[in-house]
Coordinates of N, CA and C in Angstrom, one line a residue:
M1 N -26.2 -10.6 36.4 CA -25.9 -11.8 37.0 C -25.3 -11.7 38.1
T2 N -25.6 -11.9 39.6 CA -24.4 -11.8 40.9 C -24.8 -13.2 41.1
P3 N -23.6 -13.4 42.1 CA -23.3 -15.0 43.0 C -25.1 -15.5 43.5
A4 N -25.8 -14.5 44.1 CA -27.3 -14.5 44.3 C -28.3 -15.3 43.7
D5 N -27.6 -15.5 42.4 CA -28.5 -15.9 41.7 C -28.2 -17.0 40.8
I6 N -27.3 -17.7 41.8 CA -26.8 -19.0 41.6 C -27.1 -20.0 42.9
S7 N -27.9 -21.1 42.3 CA -28.1 -22.2 43.2 C -27.2 -23.1 43.3
V8 N -26.7 -23.7 44.5 CA -25.4 -24.5 45.0 C -26.1 -25.9 45.4
V9 N -26.2 -27.2 44.5 CA -26.6 -28.3 45.0 C -25.6 -29.3 45.4
I10 N -26.0 -29.8 46.4 CA -24.9 -30.7 47.1 C -25.6 -32.0 47.6
P11 N -25.0 -32.8 46.2 CA -25.4 -34.6 46.9 C -25.0 -35.2 48.2
A12 N -25.4 -35.9 49.0 CA -24.4 -36.1 49.9 C -25.5 -37.7 50.5
I13 N -24.4 -38.2 51.0 CA -24.8 -39.2 51.7 C -23.3 -39.8 52.8
N14 N -23.6 -39.8 53.9 CA -23.1 -39.8 54.8 C -21.8 -38.6 55.1
E15 N -21.5 -37.6 54.8 CA -20.7 -37.2 54.9 C -20.6 -35.7 55.7
A16 N -20.9 -36.3 57.0 CA -21.1 -35.6 58.3 C -19.7 -34.9 58.4
Q17 N -18.7 -35.4 58.5 CA -17.2 -34.6 58.5 C -16.8 -33.7 57.5
S18 N -17.9 -33.6 56.5 CA -17.2 -33.0 55.1 C -18.4 -31.8 55.0
I19 N -19.1 -31.6 55.1 CA -20.5 -31.5 54.6 C -21.0 -29.6 55.0
A20 N -20.0 -29.2 56.4 CA -20.6 -28.6 56.5 C -19.2 -27.1 56.2
Y21 N -18.1 -27.6 55.6 CA -17.1 -26.7 55.0 C -17.7 -26.4 53.9
A22 N -18.2 -27.6 53.0 CA -19.1 -27.1 51.8 C -20.2 -26.3 51.7
I23 N -20.9 -26.5 52.3 CA -21.9 -25.3 52.6 C -21.6 -23.7 52.9
R24 N -20.6 -23.7 54.0 CA -19.9 -22.6 54.3 C -19.4 -21.9 53.1
S25 N -18.5 -22.7 52.3 CA -18.1 -22.2 51.2 C -18.7 -21.5 50.0
A26 N -20.1 -22.2 50.0 CA -20.8 -22.0 49.0 C -21.2 -20.4 49.4
L27 N -21.8 -20.3 50.8 CA -22.3 -19.3 51.8 C -21.2 -18.3 51.5
Q28 N -19.8 -18.3 52.0 CA -19.3 -17.3 51.8 C -18.7 -16.9 50.5
A29 N -18.9 -17.7 49.2 CA -18.7 -17.3 47.8 C -20.0 -16.3 47.4
G30 N -21.5 -16.6 48.5 CA -22.1 -15.6 47.7 C -23.3 -15.9 47.6
A31 N -23.5 -17.2 47.4 CA -25.2 -18.2 47.1 C -25.9 -17.9 48.4
S32 N -27.2 -17.8 47.6 CA -28.2 -17.2 48.7 C -29.0 -18.5 48.5
E33 N -28.8 -19.3 47.8 CA -29.4 -21.2 48.1 C -28.4 -22.3 47.9
V34 N -28.4 -22.8 49.0 CA -27.7 -23.7 49.2 C -28.5 -25.2 49.5
I35 N -28.9 -25.8 48.2 CA -29.6 -27.1 48.4 C -29.0 -28.4 48.5
V36 N -29.1 -29.3 49.8 CA -28.4 -30.3 50.2 C -29.6 -31.5 49.9
C37 N -29.1 -32.3 48.8 CA -30.1 -33.6 48.8 C -29.1 -34.7 49.1
D38 N -29.9 -35.2 50.5 CA -29.2 -36.3 51.1 C -30.1 -37.9 50.7
G39 N -28.9 -39.0 50.0 CA -29.9 -39.8 49.8 C -29.7 -40.7 50.7
G40 N -30.0 -40.4 51.9 CA -30.0 -41.8 53.0 C -29.0 -41.9 54.1
S41 N -28.0 -41.0 54.5 CA -27.3 -40.9 55.4 C -27.8 -41.3 56.5
D42 N -27.1 -42.3 57.2 CA -27.1 -42.8 58.6 C -26.2 -42.5 59.7
D43 N -25.8 -41.3 59.4 CA -25.1 -40.4 60.1 C -25.8 -39.1 60.1
E44 N -24.8 -38.1 61.2 CA -25.5 -36.9 61.5 C -25.1 -36.0 59.9
T45 N -25.4 -36.0 59.0 CA -25.1 -35.1 57.6 C -26.3 -34.1 57.6
V46 N -27.8 -34.9 58.2 CA -28.6 -33.8 57.7 C -28.6 -32.6 58.6
S47 N -28.4 -32.9 60.3 CA -28.1 -31.9 61.2 C -27.0 -31.2 61.0
V48 N -26.1 -31.7 60.6 CA -24.7 -30.5 60.4 C -25.0 -30.2 59.1
A49 N -25.5 -30.5 58.0 CA -25.9 -29.5 56.9 C -27.0 -28.6 57.2
T50 N -28.2 -28.8 58.6 CA -28.8 -28.1 58.5 C -27.7 -26.4 59.5
A51 N -27.5 -27.2 60.6 CA -26.3 -26.0 61.4 C -25.7 -25.7 60.6
A52 N -25.1 -26.0 59.2 CA -24.0 -25.5 58.9 C -24.7 -24.2 57.8
G53 N -25.9 -24.0 57.7 CA -26.7 -22.6 57.0 C -27.3 -23.3 55.6
A54 N -27.3 -24.9 55.5 CA -27.8 -25.0 54.1 C -29.7 -24.3 54.4
T55 N -30.1 -23.8 52.8 CA -31.3 -23.5 53.0 C -32.5 -24.3 53.0
K56 N -31.9 -25.1 51.9 CA -33.3 -26.1 51.7 C -32.4 -27.7 51.8
I57 N -33.4 -28.8 52.5 CA -32.5 -30.0 52.4 C -33.7 -30.5 52.4
I58 N -33.4 -31.9 50.9 CA -34.3 -32.8 50.7 C -34.1 -34.1 50.4
R59 N -34.9 -34.9 50.6 CA -34.4 -36.2 50.4 C -34.8 -37.3 49.2
S60 N -33.7 -38.0 48.9 CA -33.8 -38.6 47.6 C -33.0 -40.2 48.0
I61 N -33.7 -41.5 47.3 CA -32.9 -42.8 46.7 C -31.5 -42.0 46.7
P62 N -30.5 -43.3 47.0 CA -29.3 -42.9 46.2 C -28.9 -43.0 45.0
G63 N -28.0 -42.3 44.9 CA -27.5 -42.7 43.4 C -27.3 -41.0 43.0
R64 N -25.7 -40.9 43.1 CA -25.3 -39.3 42.4 C -26.3 -38.8 41.3
G65 N -26.2 -39.3 40.5 CA -27.1 -38.8 39.1 C -28.8 -38.8 39.6
I66 N -29.2 -39.3 40.5 CA -30.7 -39.0 41.0 C -30.5 -37.9 41.8
Q67 N -29.7 -37.9 42.6 CA -29.6 -36.8 43.9 C -30.1 -35.6 43.3
L68 N -28.5 -35.4 42.3 CA -28.6 -34.5 41.4 C -29.4 -33.8 40.6
N69 N -30.4 -34.7 40.3 CA -31.3 -34.3 39.2 C -32.5 -33.4 40.4
A70 N -32.8 -34.1 41.6 CA -33.8 -34.0 42.9 C -33.2 -33.1 43.4
G71 N -32.3 -32.9 43.7 CA -31.7 -31.1 44.3 C -32.0 -29.8 43.2
A72 N -32.0 -30.6 41.9 CA -32.1 -28.9 40.7 C -33.2 -28.8 40.7
V73 N -34.2 -30.0 40.7 CA -35.4 -29.3 40.8 C -36.0 -28.4 41.5
F74 N -35.3 -28.6 42.9 CA -35.7 -27.1 43.9 C -34.9 -26.0 43.5
A75 N -34.1 -26.0 42.9 CA -33.1 -24.9 42.3 C -34.2 -23.5 41.4
S76 N -34.1 -22.7 42.5 CA -35.2 -21.2 41.5 C -34.0 -20.4 41.0
R77 N -32.9 -20.4 41.3 CA -32.0 -19.6 40.2 C -31.8 -19.3 38.8
E78 N -31.0 -19.0 38.3 CA -30.6 -18.2 37.5 C -29.6 -19.7 36.3
M79 N -28.3 -20.1 37.6 CA -27.5 -20.9 37.1 C -27.8 -22.0 38.5
V80 N -27.5 -23.3 38.1 CA -26.9 -23.9 39.2 C -25.6 -24.8 39.2
L81 N -24.9 -24.6 40.3 CA -24.1 -25.2 40.4 C -24.3 -26.3 41.4
F82 N -23.0 -27.4 41.0 CA -23.1 -29.0 41.3 C -22.1 -28.7 42.0
L83 N -22.2 -29.3 43.6 CA -20.7 -29.2 44.6 C -21.0 -30.5 44.8
H84 N -19.3 -31.3 45.3 CA -19.4 -32.6 45.9 C -19.0 -31.9 47.5
A85 N -19.9 -32.9 48.3 CA -19.5 -32.6 49.6 C -18.4 -32.5 50.6
D86 N -17.6 -33.4 49.6 CA -16.3 -32.9 50.2 C -15.2 -32.2 49.4
N87 N -15.9 -31.1 48.5 CA -14.9 -29.8 48.1 C -15.3 -28.8 48.5
Q88 N -15.1 -27.6 48.3 CA -15.3 -26.2 48.9 C -14.5 -25.8 47.6
L89 N -15.6 -24.6 47.4 CA -15.8 -23.4 47.1 C -14.6 -22.4 47.4
D90 N -13.9 -22.0 46.4 CA -13.0 -20.6 46.9 C -13.8 -18.8 46.9
A91 N -13.6 -18.2 47.6 CA -14.4 -17.3 48.0 C -15.0 -16.3 46.7
S92 N -13.9 -16.9 45.9 CA -14.7 -15.8 44.6 C -15.4 -16.3 43.3
C93 N -15.3 -18.0 43.4 CA -15.8 -18.8 42.4 C -16.9 -18.1 41.7
L94 N -18.0 -17.7 42.6 CA -19.3 -17.7 41.8 C -19.0 -16.0 41.2
N95 N -18.5 -15.4 41.9 CA -18.4 -14.3 41.0 C -17.5 -14.3 39.8
Q96 N -17.0 -15.2 39.9 CA -16.3 -15.6 38.7 C -17.1 -15.9 37.4
I97 N -17.8 -16.5 37.5 CA -19.1 -17.4 37.0 C -20.2 -15.5 36.2
C98 N -19.9 -14.6 37.4 CA -21.0 -14.0 37.1 C -20.4 -12.7 36.3
E99 N -18.8 -13.2 36.3 CA -17.8 -12.0 34.9 C -17.7 -12.6 33.4
I100 N -18.3 -13.8 33.2 CA -18.2 -14.1 32.0 C -19.6 -13.6 31.2
P101 N -19.8 -12.8 30.4 CA -21.2 -12.7 29.7 C -21.4 -13.7 29.1
D102 N -22.8 -14.0 29.3 CA -23.5 -15.3 28.4 C -23.2 -16.4 28.6
V103 N -22.4 -16.9 30.0 CA -22.0 -17.8 29.9 C -22.6 -19.5 29.6
V104 N -23.2 -20.4 29.3 CA -23.9 -21.7 29.1 C -23.2 -22.5 30.2
W105 N -22.0 -22.8 30.4 CA -21.9 -24.1 31.3 C -20.5 -24.0 31.5
G106 N -19.6 -25.0 32.7 CA -18.4 -24.7 32.5 C -18.0 -25.5 34.3
A107 N -17.0 -25.3 34.6 CA -16.3 -26.2 35.5 C -14.8 -25.0 36.2
F108 N -14.3 -25.5 37.4 CA -13.1 -25.0 38.0 C -12.4 -25.4 37.9
Q109 N -10.6 -24.9 37.9 CA -9.6 -25.3 38.1 C -9.6 -26.3 39.3
Q110 N -9.0 -27.0 39.7 CA -9.0 -28.1 41.1 C -7.5 -27.4 41.8
R111 N -7.6 -27.6 43.3 CA -6.3 -27.4 44.4 C -6.7 -28.9 45.2
I112 N -5.9 -29.6 44.6 CA -6.0 -30.9 45.7 C -5.3 -30.5 46.9
D113 N -5.9 -31.1 48.3 CA -5.8 -30.3 49.2 C -4.4 -31.4 50.0
H114 N -3.3 -31.0 49.2 CA -1.7 -31.7 49.6 C -0.9 -31.6 49.1
P115 N 0.0 -31.1 49.6 CA 1.8 -30.5 48.8 C 2.0 -31.1 48.1
R116 N 2.2 -32.3 48.0 CA 2.8 -33.1 47.6 C 2.8 -32.6 45.8
R117 N 4.0 -32.5 45.0 CA 4.4 -31.9 43.6 C 3.3 -33.0 42.5
A118 N 3.0 -34.2 43.1 CA 2.4 -35.3 42.2 C 1.1 -34.6 42.3
Y119 N 0.3 -34.1 43.0 CA -1.1 -33.4 43.0 C -1.0 -32.3 42.1
R120 N 0.0 -31.3 42.1 CA -0.2 -30.1 40.9 C 0.2 -30.5 39.8
I121 N 0.6 -32.1 39.4 CA 0.5 -32.4 38.0 C -1.0 -33.3 37.6
L122 N -1.8 -33.6 38.4 CA -3.0 -34.1 38.4 C -4.0 -33.0 38.2
E123 N -3.6 -31.7 38.8 CA -4.2 -30.8 38.8 C -4.6 -30.2 37.2
K124 N -2.9 -30.1 36.9 CA -3.2 -29.6 35.1 C -3.7 -30.6 34.3
G125 N -3.4 -31.6 34.5 CA -4.2 -32.8 33.9 C -6.0 -32.6 33.6
N126 N -6.2 -32.5 34.9 CA -7.7 -31.9 34.5 C -8.6 -31.2 34.0
A127 N -7.4 -29.8 34.4 CA -7.9 -28.6 33.9 C -7.6 -28.8 31.9
A128 N -6.8 -29.2 31.6 CA -6.6 -29.5 30.1 C -7.6 -30.6 29.7
R129 N -8.3 -31.6 30.3 CA -9.2 -32.1 30.2 C -10.4 -31.5 29.5
V130 N -11.0 -30.4 30.6 CA -11.9 -29.4 30.2 C -11.7 -28.6 29.4
R131 N -10.1 -28.0 28.8 CA -9.8 -26.9 28.2 C -10.1 -27.6 26.6
Y132 N -9.4 -28.6 26.7 CA -9.2 -29.2 25.3 C -9.7 -30.7 24.7
R133 N -10.7 -31.3 25.8 CA -11.7 -32.1 25.1 C -13.2 -31.9 26.1
G134 N -13.2 -30.5 26.4 CA -15.0 -30.0 26.9 C -15.4 -31.4 27.7
M135 N -14.5 -32.1 28.7 CA -15.3 -32.8 29.3 C -14.8 -32.4 31.1
A136 N -15.6 -32.2 31.3 CA -15.8 -31.8 33.4 C -16.2 -32.8 34.0
F137 N -15.7 -32.8 34.9 CA -15.9 -33.9 35.7 C -16.4 -33.4 37.2
G138 N -17.2 -34.2 37.9 CA -18.4 -33.6 39.1 C -17.6 -32.4 40.2
D139 N -16.1 -33.3 40.4 CA -15.3 -32.7 41.5 C -14.8 -31.6 41.6
Q140 N -14.9 -30.8 39.9 CA -14.5 -29.6 39.4 C -15.6 -28.6 39.6
A141 N -16.8 -29.2 39.9 CA -18.4 -28.1 40.0 C -18.4 -27.5 39.4
I142 N -19.1 -28.5 38.2 CA -20.3 -28.1 37.2 C -20.9 -27.3 37.2
F143 N -21.1 -26.2 36.7 CA -22.2 -24.7 37.0 C -22.9 -25.1 35.4
V144 N -24.3 -24.8 35.1 CA -24.7 -24.6 33.9 C -26.3 -23.7 34.5
R145 N -26.8 -22.9 33.0 CA -27.9 -22.2 33.2 C -29.1 -23.5 33.3
R146 N -29.9 -22.8 34.2 CA -30.9 -23.6 34.7 C -32.0 -24.3 33.7
A147 N -32.1 -22.7 32.7 CA -33.0 -23.1 31.5 C -32.0 -24.2 30.6
V148 N -30.7 -24.5 30.2 CA -30.0 -25.0 29.3 C -30.1 -26.5 29.8
Y149 N -29.8 -26.8 31.2 CA -29.8 -28.1 32.1 C -31.4 -28.9 31.4
K150 N -31.8 -28.0 31.8 CA -33.9 -28.6 31.8 C -33.7 -28.9 30.2
Q151 N -33.2 -27.9 29.2 CA -33.1 -28.4 28.0 C -32.5 -30.0 27.6
A152 N -30.9 -29.8 28.2 CA -30.8 -31.0 28.2 C -31.2 -32.3 28.7
G153 N -32.0 -32.1 29.8 CA -32.5 -33.6 30.4 C -32.1 -34.0 31.5
G154 N -30.7 -33.0 32.0 CA -30.3 -33.2 33.4 C -29.2 -34.2 33.4
F155 N -28.8 -34.6 34.5 CA -28.1 -35.5 34.3 C -28.4 -37.4 34.1
E156 N -28.2 -38.1 33.6 CA -28.4 -39.5 33.4 C -28.6 -40.3 34.8
E157 N -29.6 -40.8 35.4 CA -29.8 -41.3 36.6 C -29.1 -42.8 36.7
I158 N -27.4 -43.2 36.6 CA -27.0 -43.9 36.5 C -25.8 -44.4 37.3
E159 N -25.3 -45.4 37.3 CA -24.4 -45.8 39.1 C -23.6 -45.2 39.5
L160 N -22.6 -44.4 37.7 CA -21.5 -43.8 38.1 C -21.4 -43.5 36.6
M161 N -20.6 -42.5 36.4 CA -20.1 -42.1 35.0 C -21.3 -40.8 34.5
E162 N -22.2 -40.5 35.6 CA -23.2 -39.5 35.1 C -22.4 -38.0 34.7
D163 N -21.2 -37.4 35.7 CA -20.8 -36.2 35.0 C -20.2 -36.9 33.2
V164 N -19.6 -37.8 32.9 CA -19.1 -37.8 32.0 C -20.3 -37.8 30.7
A165 N -21.2 -38.5 31.2 CA -22.5 -39.0 30.3 C -23.1 -37.1 30.0
F166 N -23.2 -36.2 31.4 CA -23.9 -34.6 31.0 C -22.8 -34.2 30.5
S167 N -21.5 -34.4 30.4 CA -20.5 -33.2 29.9 C -20.8 -33.6 28.2
R168 N -20.7 -34.9 28.1 CA -20.9 -35.2 26.8 C -22.1 -34.6 25.8
T169 N -23.1 -34.5 26.7 CA -24.4 -34.1 26.0 C -24.4 -32.6 26.1
M170 N -23.4 -31.9 27.2 CA -23.4 -30.5 27.1 C -22.6 -29.6 26.0
R171 N -21.4 -31.0 25.8 CA -20.4 -29.7 24.7 C -20.6 -29.9 23.3
A172 N -22.3 -30.6 23.2 CA -23.0 -30.7 21.9 C -23.9 -29.6 21.8
I173 N -23.9 -28.7 22.9 CA -24.8 -27.6 23.4 C -24.0 -26.4 22.9
A174 N -22.5 -26.4 24.1 CA -21.8 -25.3 24.0 C -20.4 -25.6 24.6
R175 N -18.9 -25.2 24.3 CA -17.7 -25.9 24.8 C -18.0 -25.2 26.3
P176 N -17.6 -25.5 27.1 CA -17.5 -25.7 28.8 C -16.4 -24.1 28.4
V177 N -16.6 -23.4 30.0 CA -15.9 -22.5 30.4 C -15.1 -23.0 31.6
L178 N -13.6 -22.8 31.2 CA -12.8 -23.4 32.5 C -12.2 -22.1 33.2
L179 N -12.7 -22.1 34.6 CA -12.7 -20.9 35.3 C -11.2 -21.0 36.7
S180 N -11.0 -20.2 37.2 CA -9.7 -20.7 37.3 C -10.1 -20.7 38.9
G181 N -10.7 -20.3 39.4 CA -11.4 -21.0 41.1 C -10.7 -20.4 42.1
P182 N -9.8 -21.4 42.8 CA -10.0 -22.7 42.6 C -11.3 -23.8 43.3
I183 N -11.5 -24.7 42.9 CA -12.3 -25.7 43.8 C -11.3 -26.3 44.9
T184 N -11.2 -26.5 46.0 CA -10.3 -27.4 47.1 C -11.0 -29.0 47.0
I185 N -10.5 -29.5 46.9 CA -11.0 -30.9 47.0 C -9.6 -32.3 47.8
S186 N -10.6 -32.8 48.2 CA -9.8 -33.7 49.5 C -9.1 -34.8 48.9
A187 N -7.5 -35.8 49.2 CA -6.9 -35.9 48.3 C -7.0 -37.3 48.8
R188 N -8.1 -37.6 49.7 CA -8.0 -39.0 50.5 C -8.4 -40.0 49.3
R189 N -9.1 -39.9 48.3 CA -8.9 -41.2 47.3 C -7.4 -41.7 47.1
W190 N -6.7 -40.6 46.7 CA -5.4 -40.7 46.0 C -4.6 -41.4 47.4
E191 N -4.9 -40.9 48.1 CA -3.9 -41.0 49.6 C -4.3 -42.7 50.2
E192 N -5.8 -43.1 49.9 CA -6.0 -44.4 50.3 C -5.1 -45.2 49.3
R193 N -5.4 -45.3 48.2 CA -4.8 -46.2 47.0 C -3.6 -46.0 46.3
G194 N -2.8 -44.8 46.6 CA -1.7 -44.2 45.8 C -2.2 -43.3 44.7
I195 N -1.5 -42.5 44.3 CA -1.7 -41.7 43.3 C -1.7 -42.5 42.1
V196 N -1.1 -42.9 41.7 CA -0.3 -44.1 40.4 C -1.2 -44.7 40.0
R197 N -2.2 -45.1 41.6 CA -2.7 -46.9 41.5 C -4.1 -46.2 41.0
Q198 N -4.7 -45.0 41.9 CA -5.7 -44.4 41.7 C -6.2 -43.8 40.3
T199 N -5.1 -43.1 40.1 CA -5.4 -42.4 38.3 C -5.7 -43.3 37.6
L200 N -4.5 -44.8 37.5 CA -4.9 -45.2 36.4 C -6.4 -46.3 36.4
R201 N -6.7 -46.3 37.6 CA -8.0 -47.1 38.0 C -9.0 -46.1 37.5
N202 N -8.7 -44.9 37.5 CA -10.3 -43.7 36.6 C -9.8 -43.8 35.6
W203 N -8.5 -44.1 35.3 CA -8.8 -43.8 33.6 C -9.3 -45.2 33.1
N204 N -9.0 -46.1 33.8 CA -9.3 -47.7 33.5 C -10.8 -47.9 33.6
L205 N -11.7 -47.2 34.3 CA -13.0 -46.8 34.1 C -13.9 -45.8 33.0
Q206 N -13.1 -44.8 32.7 CA -13.3 -44.3 31.7 C -13.2 -44.9 30.6
C207 N -12.4 -45.6 30.1 CA -12.3 -46.4 28.9 C -12.9 -47.3 28.9
R208 N -13.4 -48.0 30.0 CA -14.3 -49.1 30.0 C -15.5 -48.3 29.7
Y209 N -16.0 -47.3 30.2 CA -17.3 -46.4 29.9 C -17.7 -46.5 28.1
R210 N -16.5 -45.8 27.7 CA -16.1 -45.3 26.3 C -16.4 -46.5 25.5
L211 N -16.2 -47.4 26.1 CA -15.9 -48.8 24.8 C -17.5 -49.6 25.4
G212 N -18.2 -49.4 26.0 CA -19.5 -49.8 26.3 C -20.1 -50.4 27.3
A213 N -18.8 -50.8 28.1 CA -19.6 -51.0 29.5 C -20.6 -50.3 30.3
S214 N -21.5 -50.9 31.4 CA -22.5 -50.4 31.8 C -22.0 -49.7 32.8
P215 N -22.4 -48.5 33.5 CA -22.5 -48.1 34.5 C -22.7 -48.7 35.6
R216 N -23.7 -49.7 35.9 CA -23.7 -50.9 37.0 C -22.3 -51.5 37.4
Q217 N -22.0 -52.2 36.1 CA -20.8 -52.6 36.5 C -19.6 -52.3 36.7
L218 N -19.4 -50.5 36.2 CA -18.2 -49.9 36.5 C -18.6 -49.7 37.9
A219 N -19.6 -49.2 38.5 CA -19.9 -48.9 39.9 C -19.7 -49.9 41.1
K220 N -19.4 -51.3 40.5 CA -19.0 -52.9 41.4 C -17.6 -52.4 41.5
R221 N -17.2 -52.0 40.6 CA -15.4 -51.8 40.3 C -15.3 -50.8 41.1
Y222 N -15.6 -50.2 41.3 CA -15.3 -48.1 41.9 C -15.5 -48.4 43.1
C223 N -16.1 -49.2 43.7 CA -16.5 -49.3 45.5 C -15.5 -50.2 46.2

């Protein structure tokens, strides 16, 4: 397998400011198929994505799980990588996948785009979650063999926690591989709310989901 055998799917809604960087990072990493699934943007997301070199742009009703599945329908390569529109792949990321024989699925270590030391702690914690709990989140660029993705039924089309639900399903099939990446992600969520507050908020949502709260209820709290 080579990087050209990996489809990159990017769900987006109103990501005109960042999506070009995500697309270019995928192309520079060697992807030959970059699919943007737009959930109804009312900004310049689609035109920016086209100019940045996206190979396919499709329309979908909004909802990350819905958009991820819709994009994957058009993926034709052996492996599918799901990339958030405000994340960027390191140039070596796709090669790292290709170097692992018989890899089934996995994710990458992160580099949060901010120099504060607290973010280095967050990065290590997020990596440990994949390594020891087998739980990958969407902003770690989950990748999976397309045949296994179809076997697993894809993402649940829920308002929130689609990545958690997918990881639960996938870790029953195989343990995820954690690659060094890194995936560069924006610090905007933590900067807007504060590192501690945002982290506690994320933990609270995860705990409530594990205890049975509906994704729709959680999505209202997340907004």
